[in-house]
CSV table of C-alpha atoms and ligand atoms in Angstrom, one decimal:
chain,number,residue,atom,x,y,z
A,12,MET,CA,-33.7,8.6,-18.6
A,13,ARG,CA,-30.9,6.3,-19.6
A,14,LYS,CA,-30.4,3.4,-17.2
A,15,GLN,CA,-27.3,3.5,-15.0
A,16,ILE,CA,-25.1,0.6,-13.9
A,17,VAL,CA,-22.4,1.7,-11.5
A,18,ILE,CA,-19.5,-0.6,-10.7
A,19,VAL,CA,-17.2,0.0,-7.7
A,20,GLY,CA,-13.7,-1.3,-8.4
A,21,ALA,CA,-11.5,-2.0,-11.4
A,22,GLY,CA,-10.0,-5.3,-10.2
A,23,PHE,CA,-10.6,-8.7,-11.8
A,24,ALA,CA,-14.3,-8.7,-10.9
A,25,GLY,CA,-15.0,-5.0,-11.6
A,26,MET,CA,-13.3,-5.1,-15.0
A,27,TRP,CA,-15.1,-8.2,-16.2
A,28,ALA,CA,-18.4,-7.0,-14.8
A,29,ALA,CA,-18.1,-3.8,-16.9
A,30,LEU,CA,-17.2,-5.7,-20.0
A,31,SER,CA,-19.9,-8.3,-19.5
A,32,ALA,CA,-22.6,-5.7,-18.9
A,33,ALA,CA,-21.4,-3.7,-22.0
A,34,ARG,CA,-21.5,-6.9,-24.1
A,35,LEU,CA,-25.1,-7.7,-23.2
A,36,ALA,CA,-26.3,-4.1,-23.8
A,37,ASP,CA,-24.4,-4.1,-27.2
A,38,LYS,CA,-25.9,-7.5,-28.2
A,39,HIS,CA,-29.4,-6.2,-27.5
A,40,GLN,CA,-28.7,-2.8,-29.0
A,41,GLN,CA,-29.8,-1.0,-25.9
A,42,ALA,CA,-28.1,2.0,-24.5
A,43,ILE,CA,-27.2,1.6,-20.8
A,44,ASP,CA,-24.6,3.8,-19.1
A,45,ILE,CA,-21.9,1.6,-17.6
A,46,THR,CA,-19.6,3.5,-15.2
A,47,VAL,CA,-16.6,2.1,-13.3
A,48,ILE,CA,-15.3,4.1,-10.3
A,49,ALA,CA,-11.9,3.1,-8.9
A,50,PRO,CA,-8.7,5.0,-7.9
A,51,GLN,CA,-6.9,4.1,-11.2
A,52,PRO,CA,-7.9,2.8,-14.6
A,53,GLU,CA,-5.6,-0.1,-14.3
A,54,LEU,CA,-5.7,-3.8,-13.3
A,55,ARG,CA,-3.3,-4.4,-10.5
A,56,VAL,CA,-2.2,-8.1,-10.8
A,57,ARG,CA,-2.2,-8.9,-7.0
A,58,PRO,CA,-1.5,-12.7,-7.5
A,59,ARG,CA,2.0,-11.7,-8.7
A,60,PHE,CA,2.9,-9.4,-5.8
A,61,TYR,CA,5.4,-11.9,-4.3
A,62,GLU,CA,7.5,-11.5,-7.5
A,63,LYS,CA,10.3,-9.0,-8.1
A,64,ASP,CA,9.8,-5.9,-10.3
A,65,VAL,CA,6.3,-5.5,-8.6
A,66,GLN,CA,5.9,-2.0,-10.1
A,67,THR,CA,5.5,-3.5,-13.5
A,68,LEU,CA,2.6,-5.8,-12.5
A,69,VAL,CA,-0.2,-3.5,-13.7
A,70,ALA,CA,-2.2,-3.4,-16.9
A,71,PRO,CA,-3.9,-0.3,-18.3
A,72,LEU,CA,-7.7,-0.4,-18.7
A,73,GLN,CA,-8.6,2.9,-20.2
A,74,PRO,CA,-8.1,1.7,-23.9
A,75,LEU,CA,-10.2,-1.3,-23.2
A,76,PHE,CA,-13.0,0.8,-21.6
A,77,ASP,CA,-12.8,3.2,-24.5
A,78,VAL,CA,-13.4,0.6,-27.2
A,79,THR,CA,-16.2,-1.1,-25.2
A,80,GLY,CA,-18.1,2.1,-24.3
A,81,VAL,CA,-17.4,1.9,-20.5
A,82,LYS,CA,-17.1,5.2,-18.7
A,83,PHE,CA,-14.3,5.4,-16.1
A,84,LEU,CA,-14.3,7.8,-13.2
A,85,PRO,CA,-11.1,8.0,-11.1
A,86,GLY,CA,-12.0,8.1,-7.4
A,87,THR,CA,-12.9,6.3,-4.3
A,88,VAL,CA,-16.5,5.4,-3.3
A,89,GLU,CA,-17.1,6.5,0.3
A,90,GLN,CA,-20.8,6.0,0.8
A,91,ILE,CA,-23.5,3.7,-0.4
A,92,LEU,CA,-27.1,4.8,0.1
A,93,PRO,CA,-29.3,1.9,-0.9
A,94,GLY,CA,-32.5,3.8,0.2
A,95,CYS,CA,-32.1,6.4,-2.5
A,96,LYS,CA,-29.9,4.3,-5.0
A,97,GLN,CA,-27.0,6.7,-4.7
A,98,ILE,CA,-23.4,6.6,-3.9
A,99,SER,CA,-20.9,9.3,-3.0
A,100,TRP,CA,-17.4,9.2,-4.3
A,101,LYS,CA,-14.3,11.4,-3.9
A,102,GLU,CA,-11.7,12.4,-6.5
A,103,ALA,CA,-8.0,12.4,-5.7
A,104,SER,CA,-8.3,16.3,-5.4
A,105,GLY,CA,-10.8,15.8,-2.5
A,106,GLU,CA,-13.9,16.9,-4.4
A,107,THR,CA,-16.9,14.7,-3.7
A,108,HIS,CA,-19.7,13.8,-6.0
A,109,GLN,CA,-23.1,12.0,-5.8
A,110,CYS,CA,-24.0,9.4,-8.4
A,111,ARG,CA,-27.3,7.7,-9.0
A,112,TYR,CA,-27.6,4.1,-10.0
A,113,ASP,CA,-30.3,1.7,-11.2
A,114,ARG,CA,-28.0,-1.2,-10.6
A,115,LEU,CA,-24.9,-1.1,-8.4
A,116,ILE,CA,-22.1,-3.8,-8.7
A,117,LEU,CA,-19.9,-3.9,-5.7
A,118,ALA,CA,-16.5,-5.2,-6.7
A,119,SER,CA,-14.2,-3.4,-4.2
A,120,GLY,CA,-12.1,-6.5,-3.3
A,121,SER,CA,-10.4,-7.3,-0.1
A,122,GLN,CA,-7.6,-6.3,2.1
A,123,ILE,CA,-5.3,-7.8,4.8
A,124,ASN,CA,-6.3,-7.3,8.4
A,125,ARG,CA,-3.5,-7.6,11.0
A,126,GLY,CA,-6.0,-7.8,13.8
A,127,SER,CA,-4.8,-6.8,17.2
A,128,VAL,CA,-1.3,-8.2,17.0
A,129,ALA,CA,0.9,-5.7,18.8
A,130,GLY,CA,3.3,-4.0,16.4
A,131,ALA,CA,2.1,-5.8,13.3
A,132,ALA,CA,0.7,-2.6,11.7
A,133,GLU,CA,3.9,-0.7,12.3
A,134,TYR,CA,6.6,-3.2,11.7
A,135,ALA,CA,5.4,-5.9,9.4
A,136,PHE,CA,5.4,-5.7,5.6
A,137,ASP,CA,2.7,-7.2,3.4
A,138,LEU,CA,2.0,-8.0,-0.3
A,139,ASP,CA,-1.6,-6.9,-0.3
A,140,ARG,CA,-1.4,-3.7,-2.3
A,141,LEU,CA,0.9,-2.6,-5.0
A,142,GLU,CA,2.3,0.2,-2.8
A,143,SER,CA,3.0,-2.2,0.1
A,144,ALA,CA,4.6,-4.8,-2.2
A,145,VAL,CA,6.8,-2.2,-3.7
A,146,ARG,CA,7.9,-1.1,-0.1
A,147,LEU,CA,8.8,-4.7,0.7
A,148,GLU,CA,10.8,-5.1,-2.5
A,149,GLN,CA,12.7,-1.9,-1.8
A,150,HIS,CA,13.4,-3.1,1.8
A,151,LEU,CA,14.6,-6.5,0.6
A,152,LYS,CA,17.0,-4.8,-1.8
A,153,SER,CA,18.3,-2.4,0.9
A,154,LEU,CA,19.3,-5.4,3.1
A,155,SER,CA,22.5,-5.6,1.1
A,156,ASP,CA,23.5,-2.2,2.5
A,157,GLN,CA,23.2,-3.4,6.1
A,158,ALA,CA,25.9,-5.1,8.1
A,159,GLU,CA,25.7,-8.9,8.2
A,160,SER,CA,23.6,-10.1,11.2
A,161,GLU,CA,21.1,-12.9,12.0
A,162,ALA,CA,18.3,-10.3,11.9
A,163,ARG,CA,19.4,-9.0,8.4
A,164,ASN,CA,19.6,-12.5,7.0
A,165,THR,CA,16.3,-13.8,8.4
A,166,VAL,CA,12.8,-13.3,6.9
A,167,VAL,CA,9.8,-14.3,8.9
A,168,VAL,CA,6.6,-15.0,7.0
A,169,CYS,CA,3.5,-14.9,9.2
A,170,GLY,CA,0.9,-17.3,7.9
A,171,GLY,CA,1.3,-20.4,5.8
A,172,GLY,CA,-1.7,-20.0,3.4
A,173,PHE,CA,-1.2,-19.8,-0.4
A,174,THR,CA,0.2,-16.2,-0.2
A,175,GLY,CA,2.6,-17.1,2.6
A,176,ILE,CA,3.8,-20.2,0.8
A,177,GLU,CA,4.4,-18.4,-2.5
A,178,MET,CA,6.3,-15.6,-0.8
A,179,ALA,CA,8.3,-17.9,1.4
A,180,LEU,CA,9.5,-20.3,-1.3
A,181,GLU,CA,10.4,-17.4,-3.6
A,182,LEU,CA,12.6,-15.9,-0.9
A,183,PRO,CA,15.7,-18.2,-0.7
A,184,GLY,CA,16.5,-17.3,-4.4
A,185,ARG,CA,15.7,-13.6,-3.9
A,186,LEU,CA,17.9,-13.4,-0.8
A,187,ARG,CA,20.8,-15.1,-2.5
A,188,GLU,CA,20.5,-12.6,-5.4
A,189,ILE,CA,20.5,-9.7,-2.9
A,190,LEU,CA,22.9,-10.9,-0.2
A,191,GLY,CA,25.2,-13.2,-2.2
A,192,HIS,CA,25.5,-17.0,-2.3
A,193,ASP,CA,27.5,-17.2,0.8
A,194,ALA,CA,25.2,-15.4,3.1
A,195,LYS,CA,23.6,-17.6,5.8
A,196,THR,CA,20.0,-16.7,5.0
A,197,ARG,CA,17.0,-18.1,6.8
A,198,VAL,CA,13.3,-18.1,5.8
A,199,VAL,CA,10.8,-19.1,8.5
A,200,VAL,CA,7.1,-19.6,8.1
A,201,VAL,CA,5.1,-19.1,11.3
A,202,GLU,CA,1.9,-21.3,11.1
A,203,ARG,CA,-0.9,-21.8,13.6
A,204,GLY,CA,-1.8,-25.2,12.1
A,205,ALA,CA,-0.2,-28.5,13.1
A,206,GLU,CA,1.6,-29.0,9.7
A,207,PRO,CA,2.6,-27.2,6.6
A,208,GLY,CA,-0.5,-26.9,4.3
A,209,GLY,CA,-2.5,-28.7,7.0
A,210,ARG,CA,-5.9,-27.6,5.6
A,211,TRP,CA,-5.3,-29.1,2.1
A,212,SER,CA,-5.1,-32.6,0.7
A,213,LYS,CA,-2.4,-35.0,1.8
A,214,ALA,CA,-0.9,-35.0,-1.8
A,215,LEU,CA,-0.7,-31.2,-1.8
A,216,ARG,CA,0.8,-31.1,1.7
A,217,GLU,CA,3.5,-33.6,0.7
A,218,VAL,CA,4.5,-31.5,-2.2
A,219,ILE,CA,4.7,-28.3,-0.1
A,220,GLY,CA,6.7,-30.2,2.5
A,221,GLU,CA,9.1,-31.5,-0.1
A,222,ALA,CA,9.6,-28.2,-1.8
A,223,SER,CA,10.1,-26.4,1.5
A,224,ALA,CA,12.7,-28.9,2.6
A,225,GLU,CA,14.6,-28.8,-0.7
A,226,LEU,CA,14.7,-25.0,-0.6
A,227,GLY,CA,15.6,-24.8,3.1
A,228,VAL,CA,12.4,-23.0,4.1
A,229,GLU,CA,11.7,-23.7,7.8
A,230,TRP,CA,8.2,-24.1,9.2
A,231,LEU,CA,7.3,-23.3,12.8
A,232,VAL,CA,3.9,-25.0,13.2
A,233,ASN,CA,1.5,-24.8,16.2
A,234,ALA,CA,2.9,-21.3,16.5
A,235,GLU,CA,1.3,-17.9,16.7
A,236,VAL,CA,2.7,-14.4,16.6
A,237,GLU,CA,2.2,-12.5,19.9
A,238,SER,CA,4.0,-9.3,18.8
A,239,VAL,CA,6.2,-7.7,16.1
A,240,ASN,CA,8.8,-5.0,16.7
A,241,ALA,CA,11.9,-3.5,15.0
A,242,SER,CA,14.0,-6.5,16.2
A,243,GLY,CA,11.7,-9.3,15.0
A,244,VAL,CA,8.9,-11.4,16.2
A,245,THR,CA,7.8,-12.8,19.6
A,246,LEU,CA,5.6,-15.9,19.5
A,247,LYS,CA,2.8,-16.7,22.0
A,248,ASP,CA,5.0,-19.4,23.6
A,249,GLY,CA,7.7,-16.8,24.3
A,250,ARG,CA,10.2,-17.8,21.6
A,251,THR,CA,11.7,-14.9,19.6
A,252,LEU,CA,12.9,-14.7,16.0
A,253,ALA,CA,15.4,-11.9,15.2
A,254,SER,CA,14.4,-10.5,11.9
A,255,GLN,CA,14.5,-7.2,10.0
A,256,THR,CA,11.9,-8.5,7.6
A,257,VAL,CA,8.6,-9.7,8.9
A,258,ILE,CA,5.9,-10.3,6.3
A,259,TRP,CA,2.2,-10.5,7.3
A,260,THR,CA,0.0,-12.6,4.9
A,261,VAL,CA,-3.0,-13.7,6.9
A,262,GLY,CA,-6.4,-12.3,7.9
A,263,VAL,CA,-7.9,-11.2,4.6
A,264,GLN,CA,-11.2,-9.4,4.9
A,265,ALA,CA,-13.8,-8.1,2.4
A,266,ASN,CA,-13.5,-4.4,1.6
A,267,GLY,CA,-15.2,-2.1,4.2
A,268,LEU,CA,-17.9,-0.8,1.9
A,269,THR,CA,-19.7,-4.1,2.5
A,270,THR,CA,-20.6,-2.9,6.0
A,271,GLN,CA,-22.7,-0.1,4.6
A,272,ILE,CA,-25.2,-2.6,3.2
A,273,ASP,CA,-27.6,-4.2,5.6
A,274,ALA,CA,-27.3,-7.8,4.6
A,275,PRO,CA,-25.9,-11.1,6.0
A,276,ARG,CA,-22.1,-11.5,5.7
A,277,ASP,CA,-19.7,-14.4,6.2
A,278,ARG,CA,-16.9,-14.3,8.7
A,279,GLN,CA,-14.6,-12.6,6.2
A,280,GLY,CA,-17.2,-9.9,5.7
A,281,ARG,CA,-18.4,-11.1,2.3
A,282,LEU,CA,-22.0,-10.3,1.4
A,283,HIS,CA,-24.3,-13.3,1.0
A,284,VAL,CA,-25.6,-13.3,-2.6
A,285,THR,CA,-28.3,-15.2,-4.6
A,286,THR,CA,-27.4,-17.4,-7.5
A,287,GLU,CA,-27.8,-14.3,-9.7
A,288,LEU,CA,-25.3,-12.5,-7.4
A,289,GLN,CA,-27.8,-10.1,-6.0
A,290,VAL,CA,-27.1,-9.1,-2.4
A,291,VAL,CA,-29.7,-10.9,-0.2
A,292,GLY,CA,-32.5,-8.4,0.5
A,293,HIS,CA,-31.1,-5.8,-2.1
A,294,PRO,CA,-32.1,-6.9,-5.6
A,295,GLU,CA,-30.7,-3.8,-7.2
A,296,ILE,CA,-27.2,-4.4,-5.7
A,297,TYR,CA,-24.8,-7.1,-7.0
A,298,ALA,CA,-21.7,-8.2,-5.1
A,299,THR,CA,-18.9,-9.9,-6.9
A,300,GLY,CA,-15.3,-11.0,-6.6
A,301,ASP,CA,-13.8,-10.9,-3.1
A,302,VAL,CA,-16.8,-9.2,-1.6
A,303,ALA,CA,-19.3,-11.9,-2.5
A,304,TYR,CA,-20.1,-15.1,-0.6
A,305,ALA,CA,-21.4,-17.1,-3.5
A,306,ALA,CA,-22.3,-20.8,-3.9
A,307,THR,CA,-20.3,-22.3,-6.8
A,308,ASP,CA,-22.4,-25.5,-7.0
A,309,ASP,CA,-25.1,-27.4,-5.2
A,310,LYS,CA,-22.6,-29.4,-3.2
A,311,GLY,CA,-22.0,-26.8,-0.6
A,312,ASN,CA,-18.8,-25.2,-2.1
A,313,HIS,CA,-18.5,-21.4,-2.1
A,314,ALA,CA,-16.3,-19.1,-4.2
A,315,LEU,CA,-12.9,-18.3,-2.6
A,316,MET,CA,-11.1,-15.0,-2.6
A,317,THR,CA,-9.2,-15.9,-5.8
A,318,CYS,CA,-8.9,-14.5,-9.3
A,319,GLN,CA,-10.2,-17.6,-10.7
A,320,HIS,CA,-13.5,-16.9,-8.9
A,321,ALA,CA,-13.4,-13.1,-9.2
A,322,ILE,CA,-13.1,-13.3,-13.0
A,323,LEU,CA,-16.2,-15.5,-13.5
A,324,LEU,CA,-18.2,-13.8,-10.7
A,325,GLY,CA,-17.5,-10.5,-12.4
A,326,LYS,CA,-18.8,-11.8,-15.8
A,327,PHE,CA,-22.0,-13.1,-14.2
A,328,ALA,CA,-22.6,-10.0,-12.1
A,329,GLY,CA,-22.2,-7.7,-15.1
A,330,ASN,CA,-24.3,-9.9,-17.3
A,331,ASN,CA,-27.1,-10.2,-14.7
A,332,ALA,CA,-27.2,-6.5,-13.8
A,333,ALA,CA,-27.6,-5.6,-17.4
A,334,ALA,CA,-30.1,-8.5,-18.0
A,335,SER,CA,-32.3,-7.2,-15.2
A,336,LEU,CA,-32.5,-3.8,-16.9
A,337,LEU,CA,-33.2,-5.4,-20.3
A,338,ASP,CA,-35.9,-7.8,-19.1
A,339,ILE,CA,-33.8,-10.7,-20.0
A,340,ALA,CA,-33.5,-13.9,-17.9
A,341,PRO,CA,-30.4,-13.8,-15.7
A,342,LEU,CA,-27.8,-16.6,-15.7
A,343,PRO,CA,-27.3,-18.5,-12.5
A,344,TYR,CA,-23.7,-18.3,-11.4
A,345,ARG,CA,-22.1,-21.8,-11.5
A,346,GLN,CA,-18.3,-22.6,-11.3
A,347,GLU,CA,-18.0,-26.3,-10.7
A,348,MET,CA,-14.3,-26.6,-11.6
A,349,TYR,CA,-11.8,-25.5,-9.0
A,350,VAL,CA,-8.0,-25.7,-9.7
A,351,THR,CA,-5.0,-24.4,-7.7
A,352,CYS,CA,-1.6,-23.5,-9.2
A,353,LEU,CA,0.9,-22.6,-6.5
A,354,ASP,CA,4.4,-21.2,-7.3
A,355,LEU,CA,7.0,-23.0,-5.2
A,356,GLY,CA,10.0,-20.9,-6.1
A,357,ALA,CA,13.1,-22.6,-7.5
A,358,TRP,CA,11.5,-26.0,-6.8
A,359,GLY,CA,8.9,-25.3,-9.5
A,360,ALA,CA,5.1,-25.3,-8.9
A,361,VAL,CA,2.2,-27.5,-8.2
A,362,TYR,CA,-1.1,-27.7,-10.0
A,363,THR,CA,-4.2,-29.4,-8.5
A,364,GLU,CA,-7.7,-30.1,-9.7
A,365,GLY,CA,-10.9,-30.4,-7.7
A,366,TRP,CA,-11.9,-29.2,-4.2
A,367,ASP,CA,-10.1,-32.3,-2.9
A,368,GLN,CA,-6.9,-31.0,-4.6
A,369,GLN,CA,-5.7,-33.9,-6.6
A,370,VAL,CA,-2.1,-33.2,-7.6
A,371,LYS,CA,-1.9,-33.3,-11.5
A,372,LEU,CA,1.4,-31.5,-12.3
A,373,THR,CA,4.5,-30.6,-10.3
A,374,ARG,CA,7.9,-29.0,-10.7
A,375,GLU,CA,8.7,-27.5,-14.2
A,376,GLU,CA,5.5,-28.7,-15.9
A,377,ALA,CA,3.4,-26.9,-13.3
A,378,LYS,CA,5.6,-23.9,-13.3
A,379,LYS,CA,5.0,-23.4,-17.1
A,380,LEU,CA,1.3,-23.6,-16.5
A,381,LYS,CA,1.6,-21.1,-13.6
A,382,MET,CA,3.5,-18.7,-15.8
A,383,SER,CA,0.9,-18.9,-18.5
A,384,ILE,CA,-1.9,-18.3,-16.0
A,385,VAL,CA,-0.4,-15.3,-14.2
A,386,SER,CA,1.1,-13.7,-17.3
A,387,GLU,CA,-1.6,-14.3,-19.8
A,388,LEU,CA,-4.9,-15.8,-18.7
A,389,ILE,CA,-5.7,-13.4,-15.8
A,390,TYR,CA,-4.6,-10.2,-17.8
A,391,PRO,CA,-7.2,-8.0,-19.5
A,392,PRO,CA,-8.1,-8.9,-23.0
A,393,LYS,CA,-6.8,-7.0,-26.0
A,394,ALA,CA,-8.4,-3.5,-26.4
A,395,GLU,CA,-10.6,-4.7,-29.3
A,396,LYS,CA,-14.4,-4.7,-28.8
A,397,ALA,CA,-15.1,-8.1,-30.5
A,398,VAL,CA,-12.3,-9.9,-28.7
A,399,ALA,CA,-13.3,-8.4,-25.3
A,400,PHE,CA,-17.0,-9.1,-25.7
A,401,GLU,CA,-16.3,-12.7,-26.8
A,402,ILE,CA,-14.3,-13.5,-23.7
A,403,ALA,CA,-16.7,-11.4,-21.4
A,404,ASP,CA,-19.6,-13.9,-22.1
A,405,PRO,CA,-20.1,-15.7,-18.8
A,406,LEU,CA,-20.7,-18.9,-20.7
A,407,ALA,CA,-17.4,-18.7,-22.7
A,408,PRO,CA,-15.0,-21.4,-21.8
A,409,PHE,CA,-12.9,-20.6,-18.7
A,410,VAL,CA,-10.5,-22.8,-16.8
B,21,FAD,C1,-0.3,-11.5,-2.6
B,21,FAD,C2,-1.5,-12.1,-3.2
B,21,FAD,C3,-1.4,-13.3,-3.9
B,21,FAD,C4,-2.5,-13.9,-4.5
B,21,FAD,N1,-2.4,-15.0,-5.2
B,21,FAD,C5,-3.4,-15.5,-5.9
B,21,FAD,C6,-3.3,-16.6,-6.7
B,21,FAD,O1,-2.2,-17.2,-6.8
B,21,FAD,N2,-4.4,-17.1,-7.4
B,21,FAD,C7,-5.6,-16.5,-7.3
B,21,FAD,O2,-6.5,-16.9,-7.9
B,21,FAD,N3,-5.8,-15.4,-6.5
B,21,FAD,C8,-4.7,-14.9,-5.8
B,21,FAD,N4,-4.9,-13.8,-5.0
B,21,FAD,C9,-6.2,-13.3,-4.7
B,21,FAD,C10,-6.7,-12.4,-5.9
B,21,FAD,O3,-5.8,-11.4,-6.1
B,21,FAD,C11,-8.0,-11.7,-5.5
B,21,FAD,O4,-8.9,-12.8,-5.2
B,21,FAD,C12,-8.6,-10.9,-6.6
B,21,FAD,O5,-7.7,-9.8,-6.8
B,21,FAD,C13,-10.0,-10.4,-6.3
B,21,FAD,O6,-10.4,-9.6,-7.3
B,21,FAD,P1,-11.5,-8.4,-7.0
B,21,FAD,O7,-11.8,-7.8,-8.3
B,21,FAD,O8,-12.6,-8.9,-6.1
B,21,FAD,O9,-10.6,-7.4,-6.1
B,21,FAD,P2,-9.3,-6.6,-6.4
B,21,FAD,O10,-8.5,-7.2,-7.5
B,21,FAD,O11,-8.6,-6.3,-5.1
B,21,FAD,O12,-9.9,-5.2,-7.0
B,21,FAD,C14,-10.6,-4.4,-6.1
B,21,FAD,C15,-10.8,-3.0,-6.9
B,21,FAD,O13,-11.6,-2.2,-6.1
B,21,FAD,C16,-11.0,-0.9,-5.9
B,21,FAD,N5,-11.5,-0.3,-4.7
B,21,FAD,C17,-11.3,-0.7,-3.5
B,21,FAD,N6,-12.0,0.1,-2.6
B,21,FAD,C18,-12.6,1.0,-3.4
B,21,FAD,C19,-13.5,2.1,-3.2
B,21,FAD,N7,-13.9,2.5,-1.9
B,21,FAD,N8,-13.9,2.8,-4.2
B,21,FAD,C20,-13.6,2.5,-5.5
B,21,FAD,N9,-12.8,1.5,-5.8
B,21,FAD,C21,-12.3,0.7,-4.8
B,21,FAD,C22,-9.5,-1.3,-6.0
B,21,FAD,O14,-8.7,-0.1,-6.2
B,21,FAD,C23,-9.5,-2.3,-7.1
B,21,FAD,O15,-9.5,-1.6,-8.3
B,21,FAD,C24,-3.8,-13.2,-4.4
B,21,FAD,C25,-3.9,-12.0,-3.7
B,21,FAD,C26,-2.8,-11.5,-3.1
B,21,FAD,C27,-2.9,-10.2,-2.3
């Protein structure tokens, strides 16, 4: 019987896992069935969801899968049964199917968790999914139909992590486009930490502070959201912010399928993996991208929930799953280099290198780099087998 690799998810990690597994099988002229199961055969470019025209931020994958011999099944995986090496998945029509695997690659990503904050699920927007980012964009556009008020003109961004910062610093320009240059708009970031970007290097913090001040983005630090309702936000210290637009950006958790595998997980729910990216205690299951808690080096650093890590994790997971079926030595996952490129709206951007975030580029220079990363580097390769396989090699140059 032909060996089966089943990949759950067609995001950055899942797409590259499929291409990398197909590459190795092709190189060794061995037939392995490689199947991707995900709701749509498209890459949704999540890092760009703070931009406008969100609906366009998807890239088709079917032509790429067709030329590389990857089978795609449209649906959602509901159950993982490691004991009998099976999964069950459901089509959009509601029909359910079982599928056997020899190797499973879990690449089902992550999602935002609003925790127990009262009203956050009902009243706050988010940028986590294409659908929710589209909803936010439509809402922002509709503000121009509303009567002028403090609540209409104020956007509250809950959380000052990378996603919160990119969204917040984009907003002054967007609000001016929508509400006109004379509107008294206000963008407020609510942050639990003691200063903007407090968890990053001093140099990066200074850039974030400078860009926020220049664009007029306010930070409420040492502040936590108690509740959200239709009128705005109440903070734990009792202060209120009147706002029709509250955007939730914190509390990202690994996809829930991880809980179906009996293995150690980190506090974000990511599965602990070996250097070959096998889930600890389950050698036939690989975890990759946002569901994997993987060491990037021997210095104690671990992959973050970023595209940068998901892309390379995907390539290693696909390669190693195929290698294990072909009796080839696996490649230990290593990703020593870590960079950050943060969009800072009309101010420009900032590019840092290293885990200690040394600032290398700012303003326009960094913005150009950011644009090339998010509009070229992270997109799928051309639908040509040779091109795709060359880039799918885990050892090909990357960042
Ligand atoms: C607003 C925002 C901004 C970001 N900015 C940046 C940035 O600037 N730089 C950066 O590096 N990273 C950024 N990230 C993080 C980055 O997008 C993620 O780390 C990356 O998408 C992870 O890739 P992944 O393949 O693990 O998961 P995803 O890209 O989320 O893909 C998961 C896939 O699994 C599928 N799936 C989920 N559940 C199931 C199921 N049950 N059955 C079948 N399929 C399933 C999904 O449909 C999808 O195809 C940002 C994320 C967000 C939301």
